[in-house]
Short mmCIF file of C-alpha atoms and ligand atoms in Angstrom, two decimals:
data_model
loop_
_atom_site.label_atom_id
_atom_site.label_comp_id
_atom_site.label_asym_id
_atom_site.label_seq_id
_atom_site.Cartn_x
_atom_site.Cartn_y
_atom_site.Cartn_z
CA MET D 53 19.49 1.65 -3.49
CA LYS D 54 18.50 -1.94 -2.61
CA ILE D 55 15.86 -2.32 0.23
CA ARG D 56 18.23 -4.35 2.16
CA THR D 57 20.81 -1.56 2.26
CA LYS D 58 18.17 1.09 2.94
CA ILE D 59 16.85 -0.87 5.96
CA THR D 60 20.32 -1.64 7.40
CA ILE D 61 21.24 2.17 6.98
CA GLN D 62 17.93 3.56 8.41
CA PHE D 63 18.10 1.00 11.36
CA SER D 64 21.77 1.75 12.11
CA ILE D 65 21.30 5.60 12.01
CA VAL D 66 18.23 5.24 14.41
CA VAL D 67 20.19 2.86 16.84
CA ALA D 68 23.30 5.04 16.62
CA PHE D 69 21.40 8.22 17.28
CA ILE D 70 19.63 6.64 20.42
CA LEU D 71 22.93 5.33 21.77
CA ALA D 72 24.74 8.68 21.26
CA VAL D 73 21.94 10.45 23.10
CA PHE D 74 21.99 7.80 25.90
CA SER D 75 25.79 7.81 26.10
CA MET D 76 26.05 11.63 26.38
CA ALA D 77 23.25 11.70 28.84
CA ILE D 78 25.22 9.24 31.17
CA TYR D 79 28.33 11.17 30.75
CA PHE D 80 26.85 14.41 31.78
CA ILE D 81 25.00 13.03 34.63
CA SER D 82 28.23 11.31 35.87
CA GLU D 83 30.18 14.61 35.48
CA ASN D 84 27.51 16.48 37.42
CA TYR D 85 27.43 13.88 40.15
CA ARG D 86 31.32 13.96 40.34
CA GLN D 87 31.47 17.70 40.73
CA GLN D 88 28.77 17.77 43.31
CA GLU D 89 30.52 15.09 45.30
CA PHE D 90 33.72 16.76 45.19
CA TYR D 91 32.20 20.10 46.14
CA ASN D 92 30.70 18.36 49.21
CA SER D 93 34.26 16.91 50.32
CA LEU D 94 35.84 20.20 49.85
CA LYS D 95 33.17 21.83 51.95
CA ASP D 96 33.93 19.20 54.70
CA LYS D 97 37.46 19.80 54.40
CA ALA D 98 37.01 23.63 54.76
CA VAL D 99 34.68 23.15 57.73
CA THR D 100 36.85 20.67 59.51
CA THR D 101 39.93 22.96 59.11
CA ALA D 102 37.99 25.99 60.44
CA GLN D 103 36.57 24.19 63.26
CA LEU D 104 39.99 22.92 64.42
CA LEU D 105 41.63 26.33 64.12
CA ILE D 106 38.94 28.60 65.26
CA LYS D 107 37.08 26.56 67.82
CA GLU D 108 40.01 24.56 69.30
CA PRO D 109 42.36 27.19 70.75
CA GLN D 110 44.83 24.55 71.72
CA ILE D 111 45.59 23.67 68.27
CA ASP D 112 48.51 25.73 66.97
CA LYS D 113 48.47 26.98 63.34
CA LYS D 114 51.87 25.66 62.57
CA LEU D 115 50.93 22.42 63.92
CA LEU D 116 47.76 22.26 61.86
CA LYS D 117 49.75 23.19 58.79
CA VAL D 118 52.17 20.36 59.41
CA ILE D 119 49.25 17.89 60.09
CA ASP D 120 47.57 19.14 56.85
CA LYS D 121 50.54 18.85 54.85
CA ASN D 122 51.15 15.36 56.06
CA THR D 123 47.65 14.20 55.87
CA LEU D 124 47.07 15.82 52.52
CA SER D 125 44.43 13.49 51.07
CA THR D 126 46.21 11.09 48.83
CA LEU D 127 43.23 11.58 46.65
CA TYR D 128 43.49 15.22 46.24
CA PRO D 129 45.56 18.00 47.77
CA ALA D 130 43.22 20.60 48.98
CA GLU D 131 44.29 24.18 49.64
CA VAL D 132 42.54 25.85 52.61
CA LEU D 133 42.41 29.56 53.27
CA ILE D 134 40.84 31.18 56.18
CA PHE D 135 40.06 34.97 56.18
CA ASN D 136 39.20 37.25 59.08
CA ASP D 137 36.44 39.98 59.11
CA SER D 138 38.99 42.45 57.36
CA ASN D 139 39.70 39.91 54.67
CA GLN D 140 43.13 39.11 55.80
CA VAL D 141 44.48 35.60 55.46
CA ALA D 142 44.32 34.21 59.05
CA TYR D 143 45.35 30.87 57.98
CA SER D 144 46.73 29.00 54.87
CA ASN D 145 47.76 25.41 54.76
CA PHE D 146 50.24 26.11 51.77
CA GLU D 147 52.71 28.70 50.75
CA ALA D 148 50.21 31.09 48.88
CA ASP D 149 52.35 32.06 45.76
CA THR D 150 49.34 32.43 43.45
CA ILE D 151 46.31 34.54 44.24
CA TRP D 152 43.35 32.73 43.15
CA TYR D 153 40.89 34.60 45.14
CA SER D 154 39.41 38.14 44.87
CA PRO D 155 37.84 40.51 47.56
CA ASP D 156 34.57 40.19 45.30
CA LEU D 157 34.59 36.46 45.77
CA LEU D 158 35.00 36.81 49.59
CA ASN D 159 32.24 39.42 49.60
CA ARG D 160 29.89 37.21 47.70
CA ILE D 161 30.61 34.25 50.15
CA ARG D 162 29.74 36.48 53.14
CA VAL D 163 26.53 37.54 51.49
CA ASP D 164 25.55 33.82 50.14
CA LYS D 165 27.03 32.01 52.89
CA HIS D 166 28.13 29.27 50.56
CA VAL D 167 29.57 29.55 47.15
CA GLU D 168 30.74 26.81 44.65
CA THR D 169 32.82 27.97 41.72
CA GLN D 170 35.41 26.75 39.32
CA PHE D 171 38.94 28.41 39.07
CA ASN D 172 41.15 27.13 36.21
CA GLU D 173 40.96 23.31 36.54
CA LYS D 174 40.24 23.48 40.21
CA GLN D 175 37.00 23.64 42.08
CA VAL D 176 36.73 26.00 44.77
CA VAL D 177 34.12 26.13 47.70
CA GLY D 178 33.72 29.14 49.98
CA THR D 179 31.84 29.12 53.25
CA THR D 180 31.39 31.29 56.32
CA PHE D 181 32.30 30.47 59.83
CA GLN D 182 31.70 32.19 63.15
CA ASP D 183 33.73 31.77 66.43
CA SER D 184 32.50 31.94 69.89
CA LEU D 185 33.02 35.62 69.96
CA GLN D 186 30.82 36.12 67.02
CA ASN D 187 33.87 36.91 64.63
CA SER D 188 33.03 36.02 61.13
CA PHE D 189 35.47 34.04 59.06
CA VAL D 190 35.51 32.95 55.35
CA VAL D 191 37.06 29.67 54.60
CA LEU D 192 38.02 28.82 51.01
CA ALA D 193 38.96 25.28 49.87
CA ARG D 194 40.44 24.55 46.50
CA ALA D 195 41.40 21.38 44.90
CA GLU D 196 41.43 19.51 41.61
CA ASP D 197 39.50 16.28 41.37
CA ILE D 198 42.17 14.28 39.71
CA TYR D 199 40.84 10.98 40.75
CA GLY D 200 37.28 11.78 39.85
CA GLN D 201 38.20 13.18 36.47
CA GLU D 202 40.48 10.24 35.54
CA LYS D 203 37.59 7.95 36.52
CA LEU D 204 35.34 10.02 34.28
CA GLU D 205 37.93 9.90 31.50
CA ASN D 206 37.86 6.16 31.80
CA ILE D 207 34.14 6.03 31.62
CA LYS D 208 34.32 8.26 28.48
CA ASP D 209 36.76 6.16 26.68
CA THR D 210 34.69 2.96 27.60
CA MET D 211 31.79 4.53 26.28
CA ILE D 212 33.25 5.53 23.05
CA VAL D 213 34.67 2.13 22.38
CA GLY D 214 31.35 0.50 23.49
CA TYR D 215 29.43 3.06 21.26
CA LEU D 216 31.56 2.33 18.17
CA GLY D 217 31.47 -1.36 18.89
CA ALA D 218 27.65 -1.42 19.36
CA VAL D 219 27.12 0.73 16.02
CA LEU D 220 29.39 -1.83 14.17
CA LEU D 221 27.28 -4.75 15.56
CA THR D 222 24.05 -2.96 14.75
CA ILE D 223 25.27 -2.70 11.14
CA LEU D 224 26.16 -6.25 10.95
CA LEU D 225 22.99 -7.35 12.52
CA GLY D 226 20.96 -5.10 10.37
CA ILE D 227 22.61 -6.58 7.24
CA PHE D 228 21.89 -10.07 8.60
CA PHE D 229 18.17 -9.56 9.70
CA SER D 230 17.27 -7.51 6.62
CA GLY D 231 18.73 -10.19 4.62
CA GLN D 232 16.92 -12.73 6.36
CA SER D 233 13.49 -10.96 6.23
CA LEU D 234 13.95 -10.22 2.60
CA LYS D 235 15.08 -13.61 1.43
CA PRO D 236 11.64 -14.94 0.76
CA ILE D 237 11.18 -11.95 -1.32
CA SER D 238 14.39 -12.69 -3.41
CA GLU D 239 13.13 -16.29 -3.75
CA ILE D 240 9.85 -15.20 -4.98
CA ASN D 241 11.61 -12.94 -7.46
CA ASP D 242 13.85 -15.87 -8.72
CA GLU D 243 10.67 -17.99 -9.13
CA ILE D 244 8.79 -15.05 -10.99
CA SER D 245 11.55 -14.74 -13.38
CA ARG D 246 11.36 -18.33 -14.35
CA ILE D 247 7.72 -17.95 -15.23
CA THR D 248 6.90 -17.37 -18.95
CA ALA D 249 3.77 -16.64 -20.83
CA SER D 250 3.54 -20.37 -21.97
CA ASP D 251 4.03 -21.48 -18.41
CA LEU D 252 1.35 -19.68 -16.59
CA ARG D 253 0.15 -22.91 -14.87
CA ARG D 254 3.34 -22.69 -12.64
CA LYS D 255 2.63 -21.59 -9.05
CA LEU D 256 4.84 -19.72 -6.50
CA ASP D 257 5.58 -21.34 -3.10
CA THR D 258 3.31 -19.84 -0.47
CA GLY D 259 5.78 -20.67 2.44
CA ASN D 260 4.13 -20.75 5.87
CA GLY D 261 0.76 -19.43 4.33
CA LYS D 262 0.50 -16.87 7.20
CA ASP D 263 2.73 -13.88 6.79
CA GLU D 264 2.57 -10.91 4.33
CA ILE D 265 5.01 -12.58 1.92
CA ALA D 266 2.70 -15.70 1.87
CA THR D 267 -0.25 -13.27 1.08
CA LEU D 268 1.76 -11.73 -1.78
CA ALA D 269 2.55 -15.26 -3.16
CA VAL D 270 -1.18 -16.35 -2.87
CA ASN D 271 -2.33 -13.10 -4.62
CA PHE D 272 0.17 -13.67 -7.26
CA ASN D 273 -0.81 -17.07 -7.80
CA ASP D 274 -4.39 -16.01 -8.11
CA MET D 275 -3.39 -13.39 -10.74
CA LEU D 276 -1.51 -16.20 -12.61
CA SER D 277 -4.60 -18.37 -12.66
CA ARG D 278 -6.65 -15.37 -14.05
CA LEU D 279 -3.97 -14.50 -16.64
CA ASN D 280 -3.92 -18.09 -17.69
CA GLN D 281 -7.61 -18.28 -17.87
CA SER D 282 -7.79 -15.22 -19.98
CA PHE D 283 -4.92 -16.46 -22.20
CA GLU D 284 -6.72 -19.66 -22.67
CA LEU D 285 -10.00 -17.88 -23.64
CA GLN D 286 -8.05 -15.78 -25.92
CA LYS D 287 -6.55 -18.70 -27.59
CA SER D 288 -9.79 -20.67 -27.93
CA PHE D 289 -11.38 -17.26 -29.26
CA VAL D 290 -8.81 -16.82 -31.89
CA SER D 291 -9.22 -20.54 -33.15
CA ASN D 292 -13.01 -20.37 -33.05
CA ALA D 293 -12.84 -17.04 -34.94
CA SER D 294 -10.78 -18.49 -37.65
CA HIS D 295 -12.81 -21.59 -37.89
CA GLU D 296 -15.93 -19.61 -38.33
CA LEU D 297 -14.29 -17.51 -41.05
CA ARG D 298 -12.78 -20.52 -42.77
CA THR D 299 -16.03 -22.17 -43.16
CA PRO D 300 -17.79 -19.75 -45.60
CA LEU D 301 -14.37 -18.94 -47.32
CA ALA D 302 -14.04 -22.61 -48.02
CA ALA D 303 -17.55 -22.81 -49.26
CA ILE D 304 -16.86 -19.95 -51.52
CA LYS D 305 -13.65 -21.55 -52.83
CA SER D 306 -15.49 -24.87 -53.66
CA GLU D 307 -18.41 -23.04 -55.44
CA ILE D 308 -16.09 -21.18 -57.60
CA GLN D 309 -14.18 -24.33 -58.52
CA VAL D 310 -17.49 -26.09 -59.22
CA ALA D 311 -18.63 -23.26 -61.34
CA LEU D 312 -15.26 -23.10 -63.23
CA GLN D 313 -15.27 -26.96 -64.09
CA LYS D 314 -17.37 -26.39 -67.41
CA GLU D 315 -19.17 -23.75 -69.41
CA ARG D 316 -22.30 -22.62 -67.60
CA THR D 317 -25.50 -20.99 -68.79
CA PRO D 318 -26.00 -17.27 -67.65
CA ILE D 319 -28.74 -18.42 -65.30
CA GLU D 320 -26.35 -20.99 -63.59
CA TYR D 321 -23.79 -18.20 -63.32
CA LYS D 322 -26.25 -15.99 -61.81
CA GLU D 323 -27.29 -18.67 -59.15
CA THR D 324 -23.69 -19.23 -58.28
CA LEU D 325 -23.05 -15.53 -57.78
CA GLU D 326 -26.09 -15.25 -55.55
CA THR D 327 -24.79 -18.15 -53.31
CA LEU D 328 -21.43 -16.49 -53.32
CA LEU D 329 -23.04 -13.16 -52.29
CA SER D 330 -24.94 -14.95 -49.37
CA ASP D 331 -21.84 -16.38 -48.08
CA ASN D 332 -20.04 -13.07 -48.42
CA GLN D 333 -22.75 -11.57 -46.29
CA ARG D 334 -22.22 -14.21 -43.67
CA ILE D 335 -18.73 -13.38 -43.58
CA ILE D 336 -19.48 -9.61 -43.29
CA LYS D 337 -21.92 -10.18 -40.49
CA LEU D 338 -19.37 -12.32 -38.68
CA THR D 339 -16.46 -9.86 -38.85
CA ASN D 340 -18.92 -7.18 -37.74
CA SER D 341 -19.93 -9.20 -34.64
CA LEU D 342 -16.21 -9.76 -33.90
CA LEU D 343 -15.63 -6.13 -34.19
CA GLN D 344 -18.45 -5.29 -31.92
CA LEU D 345 -16.98 -7.77 -29.62
CA ALA D 346 -13.58 -6.22 -29.51
CA LYS D 347 -15.18 -2.72 -29.20
CA SER D 348 -17.19 -3.69 -26.20
CA GLU D 349 -13.95 -4.75 -24.28
CA ASN D 350 -12.19 -1.46 -25.04
CA ASN D 351 -15.11 0.78 -24.51
CA GLU D 352 -15.25 0.60 -20.74
CA GLU D 353 -14.87 4.41 -19.87
CA ASP D 354 -17.66 6.91 -20.82
CA VAL D 355 -20.36 4.24 -21.30
CA LEU D 356 -22.71 5.60 -18.46
CA SER D 357 -22.54 9.29 -19.69
CA THR D 358 -26.04 9.48 -21.02
CA GLU D 359 -29.39 8.85 -19.63
CA LEU D 360 -31.70 6.95 -21.95
CA ARG D 361 -35.38 5.73 -21.83
CA ILE D 362 -35.45 1.97 -22.14
CA ASP D 363 -38.93 2.05 -23.85
CA GLU D 364 -37.81 4.55 -26.55
CA ILE D 365 -34.72 2.21 -27.18
CA LEU D 366 -36.84 -0.74 -27.57
CA PHE D 367 -39.25 0.94 -30.07
CA LYS D 368 -36.31 2.06 -32.26
CA VAL D 369 -34.87 -1.70 -32.25
CA GLN D 370 -38.49 -2.81 -32.94
CA ASP D 371 -38.63 -0.35 -36.02
CA GLU D 372 -35.20 -1.36 -37.36
CA MET D 373 -35.61 -5.15 -36.98
CA GLN D 374 -38.90 -5.17 -38.74
CA HIS D 375 -37.54 -3.26 -41.69
CA ALA D 376 -34.68 -5.83 -42.06
CA HIS D 377 -36.81 -8.85 -41.24
CA ARG D 378 -40.57 -8.29 -42.29
CA GLN D 379 -41.60 -11.88 -41.04
CA TYR D 380 -40.40 -11.08 -37.37
CA GLN D 381 -43.28 -10.20 -35.14
CA ILE D 382 -42.12 -7.97 -32.12
CA MET D 383 -44.62 -7.04 -29.19
CA ILE D 384 -43.55 -4.55 -26.75
CA ASP D 385 -45.57 -3.84 -23.57
CA PHE D 386 -45.29 -2.35 -19.98
CA GLU D 387 -46.17 -4.71 -17.03
CA GLU D 388 -47.36 -1.59 -15.17
CA ILE D 389 -47.12 2.13 -16.62
CA PRO D 390 -44.47 3.96 -14.73
CA GLU D 391 -45.46 7.01 -12.77
CA ASP D 392 -42.08 8.54 -13.00
CA ILE D 393 -39.95 8.31 -16.33
CA ALA D 394 -37.00 8.00 -14.18
CA TRP D 395 -38.05 4.51 -13.40
CA VAL D 396 -37.63 3.54 -17.11
CA THR D 397 -34.47 5.72 -17.62
CA VAL D 398 -31.06 4.26 -17.29
CA ARG D 399 -27.47 5.36 -17.79
CA GLY D 400 -25.72 3.93 -20.98
CA LYS D 401 -25.05 4.37 -24.54
CA ASP D 402 -27.54 4.29 -27.29
CA THR D 403 -25.73 1.99 -29.66
CA LEU D 404 -24.72 -0.41 -26.78
CA LEU D 405 -28.25 -0.76 -25.46
CA LYS D 406 -29.52 -1.18 -28.93
CA THR D 407 -27.16 -4.07 -29.61
CA VAL D 408 -28.23 -5.78 -26.41
CA PHE D 409 -31.96 -5.77 -27.27
CA SER D 410 -31.63 -6.52 -30.86
CA ASN D 411 -29.48 -9.60 -30.16
CA LEU D 412 -32.14 -10.79 -27.77
CA ILE D 413 -35.11 -10.01 -29.97
CA ASP D 414 -33.34 -11.41 -33.13
CA ASN D 415 -32.55 -14.75 -31.34
CA ALA D 416 -36.28 -14.96 -29.98
CA CYS D 417 -37.59 -14.56 -33.54
CA LYS D 418 -34.79 -16.72 -35.15
CA TYR D 419 -35.13 -19.67 -32.97
CA SER D 420 -39.11 -19.92 -32.82
CA ALA D 421 -41.42 -21.24 -35.42
CA ASN D 422 -43.86 -18.35 -35.10
CA GLN D 423 -41.07 -15.84 -35.15
CA LEU D 424 -42.64 -13.83 -32.34
CA ALA D 425 -40.85 -11.95 -29.63
CA GLU D 426 -42.71 -10.78 -26.63
CA VAL D 427 -40.95 -7.88 -24.88
CA ARG D 428 -42.10 -6.74 -21.46
CA ILE D 429 -40.91 -3.81 -19.30
CA HIS D 430 -41.14 -3.65 -15.45
CA PHE D 431 -39.37 -1.93 -12.66
CA ASP D 432 -38.86 -1.93 -8.84
CA ALA D 433 -37.13 0.55 -6.54
CA GLN D 434 -33.70 0.22 -7.95
CA ASN D 435 -33.89 -1.47 -11.39
CA CYS D 436 -35.58 -1.64 -14.66
CA TYR D 437 -36.23 -5.06 -16.09
CA VAL D 438 -36.65 -5.93 -19.79
CA ARG D 439 -37.95 -9.52 -20.36
CA VAL D 440 -37.68 -11.02 -23.85
CA LYS D 441 -39.54 -14.10 -24.29
CA ASP D 442 -40.31 -16.62 -27.08
CA SER D 443 -42.05 -20.04 -27.56
CA GLY D 444 -39.23 -21.57 -29.65
CA ILE D 445 -36.80 -24.45 -29.59
CA GLY D 446 -35.54 -23.71 -26.02
CA ILE D 447 -32.19 -24.33 -24.61
CA PRO D 448 -31.15 -27.66 -22.98
CA ASP D 449 -30.68 -27.27 -19.05
CA GLU D 450 -26.89 -28.44 -19.37
CA GLU D 451 -26.16 -26.00 -21.87
CA LEU D 452 -27.88 -22.86 -20.30
CA ASP D 453 -24.51 -21.93 -18.59
CA HIS D 454 -22.62 -21.97 -21.83
CA VAL D 455 -24.75 -19.82 -23.93
CA PHE D 456 -22.92 -16.68 -22.91
CA GLU D 457 -19.53 -18.00 -24.02
CA PRO D 458 -18.09 -16.75 -27.35
CA PHE D 459 -18.98 -19.12 -30.30
CA TYR D 460 -21.04 -21.43 -28.12
CA ARG D 461 -24.06 -22.64 -29.87
CA THR D 462 -26.48 -25.44 -28.57
CA ASN D 463 -26.93 -28.64 -30.32
CA ASN D 464 -30.46 -28.03 -31.14
CA ALA D 465 -29.55 -24.60 -32.72
CA LYS D 466 -26.90 -25.84 -35.25
CA SER D 467 -29.32 -25.92 -38.08
CA TYR D 468 -30.09 -22.24 -37.76
CA ASN D 469 -27.85 -19.49 -39.08
CA GLY D 470 -25.64 -17.88 -36.36
CA SER D 471 -22.16 -17.59 -35.11
CA GLY D 472 -22.50 -17.79 -31.21
CA ILE D 473 -21.16 -14.42 -30.67
CA GLY D 474 -24.37 -12.33 -30.02
CA LEU D 475 -24.95 -13.48 -26.46
CA SER D 476 -21.48 -13.04 -25.38
CA ILE D 477 -21.38 -9.39 -26.59
CA THR D 478 -24.70 -8.70 -24.89
CA LYS D 479 -23.52 -10.15 -21.60
CA ARG D 480 -20.40 -7.94 -21.69
CA ILE D 481 -22.35 -4.76 -22.49
CA VAL D 482 -24.85 -5.44 -19.66
CA LYS D 483 -22.14 -5.90 -17.30
CA MET D 484 -20.42 -2.60 -18.42
CA LEU D 485 -23.82 -0.84 -17.67
CA LYS D 486 -23.68 -2.28 -14.13
CA GLY D 487 -26.53 -4.58 -15.00
CA LYS D 488 -27.31 -8.39 -15.02
CA ILE D 489 -28.63 -10.88 -17.59
CA LEU D 490 -30.38 -14.12 -16.71
CA VAL D 491 -32.04 -16.82 -18.67
CA LYS D 492 -34.73 -19.39 -18.10
CA SER D 493 -35.58 -21.86 -20.68
CA LYS D 494 -37.34 -25.18 -21.47
CA VAL D 495 -36.55 -27.29 -24.63
CA GLY D 496 -39.68 -27.30 -26.94
CA GLU D 497 -41.40 -24.50 -25.02
CA GLY D 498 -39.23 -21.51 -25.35
CA SER D 499 -36.91 -19.20 -23.56
CA GLU D 500 -37.02 -16.12 -21.53
CA PHE D 501 -33.95 -13.69 -21.19
CA THR D 502 -34.12 -10.95 -18.61
CA VAL D 503 -31.90 -7.93 -18.49
CA GLU D 504 -31.80 -6.01 -15.29
CA LEU D 505 -30.37 -2.41 -15.36
CA PRO D 506 -30.20 0.18 -12.59
CA HIS D 507 -32.63 3.08 -13.26
CA LEU D 508 -32.26 6.68 -12.22
P1 ADP J 705 -26.18 -17.14 -32.60
O1 ADP J 705 -27.65 -16.92 -32.39
O2 ADP J 705 -25.54 -16.29 -33.58
O3 ADP J 705 -25.75 -18.47 -32.64
P2 ADP J 705 -25.75 -16.05 -29.80
O4 ADP J 705 -24.56 -15.72 -29.13
O5 ADP J 705 -26.85 -15.07 -29.91
O6 ADP J 705 -25.39 -16.74 -31.12
O7 ADP J 705 -26.58 -17.37 -29.09
C1 ADP J 705 -25.61 -18.35 -28.55
C2 ADP J 705 -26.54 -19.58 -28.63
O8 ADP J 705 -27.50 -19.67 -27.62
C3 ADP J 705 -27.32 -19.89 -29.92
O9 ADP J 705 -26.49 -20.45 -30.98
C4 ADP J 705 -28.43 -20.85 -29.50
O10 ADP J 705 -27.93 -22.14 -29.54
C5 ADP J 705 -28.73 -20.38 -28.05
N1 ADP J 705 -29.97 -19.34 -28.04
C6 ADP J 705 -29.71 -18.06 -27.83
N2 ADP J 705 -30.96 -17.44 -27.87
C7 ADP J 705 -31.89 -18.55 -27.96
C8 ADP J 705 -33.22 -18.55 -27.89
N3 ADP J 705 -34.11 -17.45 -27.85
N4 ADP J 705 -33.87 -19.84 -28.04
C9 ADP J 705 -33.11 -20.84 -28.13
N5 ADP J 705 -31.65 -20.98 -28.13
C10 ADP J 705 -31.07 -19.72 -28.02
#
């Protein structure tokens, strides 16, 4: 069901219910009031008749009857009966052909002094009266409030028509106003359906910029910008990756073509094969890095499950790196000895932490003439810090912000082997481990990378 229909139905049901309760309350209050008012006038009528008949001896019953008949209220013909102590009719202003009273009723009136009751359609009032000789009479007056009931019927009809009209109006207004308030959403929907993956630069109209719909549009625009950014990044990543792979592949192709141009000696073939092997290794290293980068993106969950000692990880990395590159010198030291091993214990994954530190140590050795990486561990109340320092070629100031981007290589490093992926992997892993990585560097003097990780 559409929100518009839902809002209209809910709104109409609520209004219809309130109106119904309100109308019924008015009807019942009016009915009550009418009844009470009629009982009062019946009582007046009964008392007046009794007074005239019992207290004014000069008034003759027949005369009173004649007066009564001729002055019967134009509004209602009230029947009055007066009973003496022995419950015999002492006076009646009409020919009593139907008996509408009972001895019980008369006794009740004598006990309660005043009784109001209903008999068929008619209202009955009974009251007691005493003459000067202390004789007790019961006066009964009965009539139908035709005028009052007609008035009430009219009110009822008017209320039913008014009620139906008001409900209909509510439905129409509900449709109109819900349409009005949902119009901006329909417009946003139309605009969104026009946005395609190749068109993420398009923005939604943010309207008055103040209401909830404007906030939705602003948030949606922000999301589009982030999507666009990540699409752009993806595109440049793919083109960079294919470029990086194409270079060694093209080199392999031309080396094979050159070798095949003429007959070669076995030594020349061996040299060619060795060059091919080194190019091939370059490709393998690059594809491994790409794979690691992709893995680091999908590996978000479960990375903080293990508690690991930073110093142990660093010594393992030192061991592995010195096996692979005998010329590398790696010095690991504590700035101060930790009293509690928790200060150098972090949450993470062994392989991920090893990747972080081997990338940093490899760069430090690779980009410095003495191939020396100085690694220092220190800590404070919250974090453990690992600083990897070298005295190599350094990074130009204006390029410092870019070294963590995939495939970015500084101008002064182009002559060294590398693909520009290591630091971007490192940064992603550190972020996954809820840490930070910072860099300080000076061209010609060296670089210092600091990894900050929260300890236990
Ligand atoms: P790679 O070393 O394979 O090129 P990285 O992502 O590890 O890729 O590094 C990106 C770039 O940052 C390097 O190409 C280099 O220009 C620069 N860089 C990283 N570490 C150092 C360092 N210790 N000294 C100087 N330049 C560095």
